XYZ file of C-alpha atoms in Angstrom:
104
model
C 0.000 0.000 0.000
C 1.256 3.468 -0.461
C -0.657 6.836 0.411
C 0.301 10.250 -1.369
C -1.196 13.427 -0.517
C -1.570 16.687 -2.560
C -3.194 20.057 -2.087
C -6.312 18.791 -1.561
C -6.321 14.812 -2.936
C -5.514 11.962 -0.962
C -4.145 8.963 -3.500
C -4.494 5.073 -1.430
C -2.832 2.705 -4.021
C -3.551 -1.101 -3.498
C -1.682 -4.004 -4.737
C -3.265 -6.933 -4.258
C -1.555 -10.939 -4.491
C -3.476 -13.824 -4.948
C -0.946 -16.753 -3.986
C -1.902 -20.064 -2.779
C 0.750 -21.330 -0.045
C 0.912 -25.033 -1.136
C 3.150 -23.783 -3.976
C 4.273 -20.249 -3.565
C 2.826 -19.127 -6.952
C 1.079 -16.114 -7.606
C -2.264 -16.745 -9.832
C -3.637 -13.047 -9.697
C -2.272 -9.670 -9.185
C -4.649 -6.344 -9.104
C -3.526 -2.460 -8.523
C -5.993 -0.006 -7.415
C -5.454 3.418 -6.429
C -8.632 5.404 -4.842
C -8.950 8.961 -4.894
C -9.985 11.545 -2.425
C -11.122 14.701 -2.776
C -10.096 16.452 1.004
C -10.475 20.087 0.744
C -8.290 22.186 3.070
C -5.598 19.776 3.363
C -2.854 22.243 3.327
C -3.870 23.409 6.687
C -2.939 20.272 8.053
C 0.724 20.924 6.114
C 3.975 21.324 8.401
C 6.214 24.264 7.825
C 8.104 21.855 5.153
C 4.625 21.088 3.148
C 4.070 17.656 4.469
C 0.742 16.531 4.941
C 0.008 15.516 8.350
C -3.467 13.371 8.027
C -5.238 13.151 11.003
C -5.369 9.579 12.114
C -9.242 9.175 11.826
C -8.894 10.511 8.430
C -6.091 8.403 7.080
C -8.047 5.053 9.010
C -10.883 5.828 6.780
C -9.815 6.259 3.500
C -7.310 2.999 4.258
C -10.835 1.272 4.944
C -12.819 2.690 2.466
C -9.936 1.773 -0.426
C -9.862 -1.970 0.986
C -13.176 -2.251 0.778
C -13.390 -0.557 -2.809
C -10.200 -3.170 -4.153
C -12.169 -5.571 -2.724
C -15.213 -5.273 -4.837
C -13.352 -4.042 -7.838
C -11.639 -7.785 -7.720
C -14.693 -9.529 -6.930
C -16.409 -7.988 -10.420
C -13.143 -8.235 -12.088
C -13.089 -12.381 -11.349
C -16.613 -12.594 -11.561
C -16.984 -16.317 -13.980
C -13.014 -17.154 -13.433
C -11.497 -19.362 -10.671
C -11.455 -16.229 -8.491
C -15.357 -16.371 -7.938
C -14.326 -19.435 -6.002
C -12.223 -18.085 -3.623
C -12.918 -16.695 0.048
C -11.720 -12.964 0.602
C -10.103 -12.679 3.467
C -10.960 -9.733 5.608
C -8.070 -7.208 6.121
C -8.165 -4.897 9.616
C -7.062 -2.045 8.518
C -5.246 -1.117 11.357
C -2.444 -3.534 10.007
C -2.084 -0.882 7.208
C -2.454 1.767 9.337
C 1.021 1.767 11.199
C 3.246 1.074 8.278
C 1.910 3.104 6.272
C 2.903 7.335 6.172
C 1.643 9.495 3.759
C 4.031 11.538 1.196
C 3.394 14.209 -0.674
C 2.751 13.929 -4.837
């Protein structure tokens, strides 16, 4: 996952792996990015023009873009072997901590 931040956009990009761990291979591979529209971003801005998200904020546009990659690969593997396959759910709070913004 990677966040960037801009005037007033927030940019979550996704990749996401579908590997089965009998055999290590990778059978599907999806990137996503999910746009946000924030206005009045730059008054969160430090004195070098980083972004500082407040953590509510950044928590739920992390959700909201899991969520959104996860439908956008459900329709995408709609009538393949990918239809057959449990999601797993995510907590986004794994994402959370790793994850700083930087600025596009």
């Amino acid at each position: 996952m990677a966040i960037r931040t801009a005037k007033e956009r927030i940019v979550v990009g996704l990749m996401i792996l579908v590997n089965r761990k009998s055999d290590g291979v990778t059978y599907a591979k999806a990137e996503t990015e999910s746009l946000f529209l924030a206005k009045g971003l730059d008054q969160v801005a430090d004195k070098g023009g980083n972004i500082n998200l407040p953590e509510d904020l950044l928590f739920t546009v992390i959700s909201l873009a899991i969520s959104t990659s996860r439908g956008a690969l459900m329709v995408k593997g709609a009538g393949t072997f990918l239809e057959k396959i449990p999601m797993p759910i995510v907590d986004p709070q794994s994402f959370f901590q790793q994850n700083k913004p930087v600025n596009l």
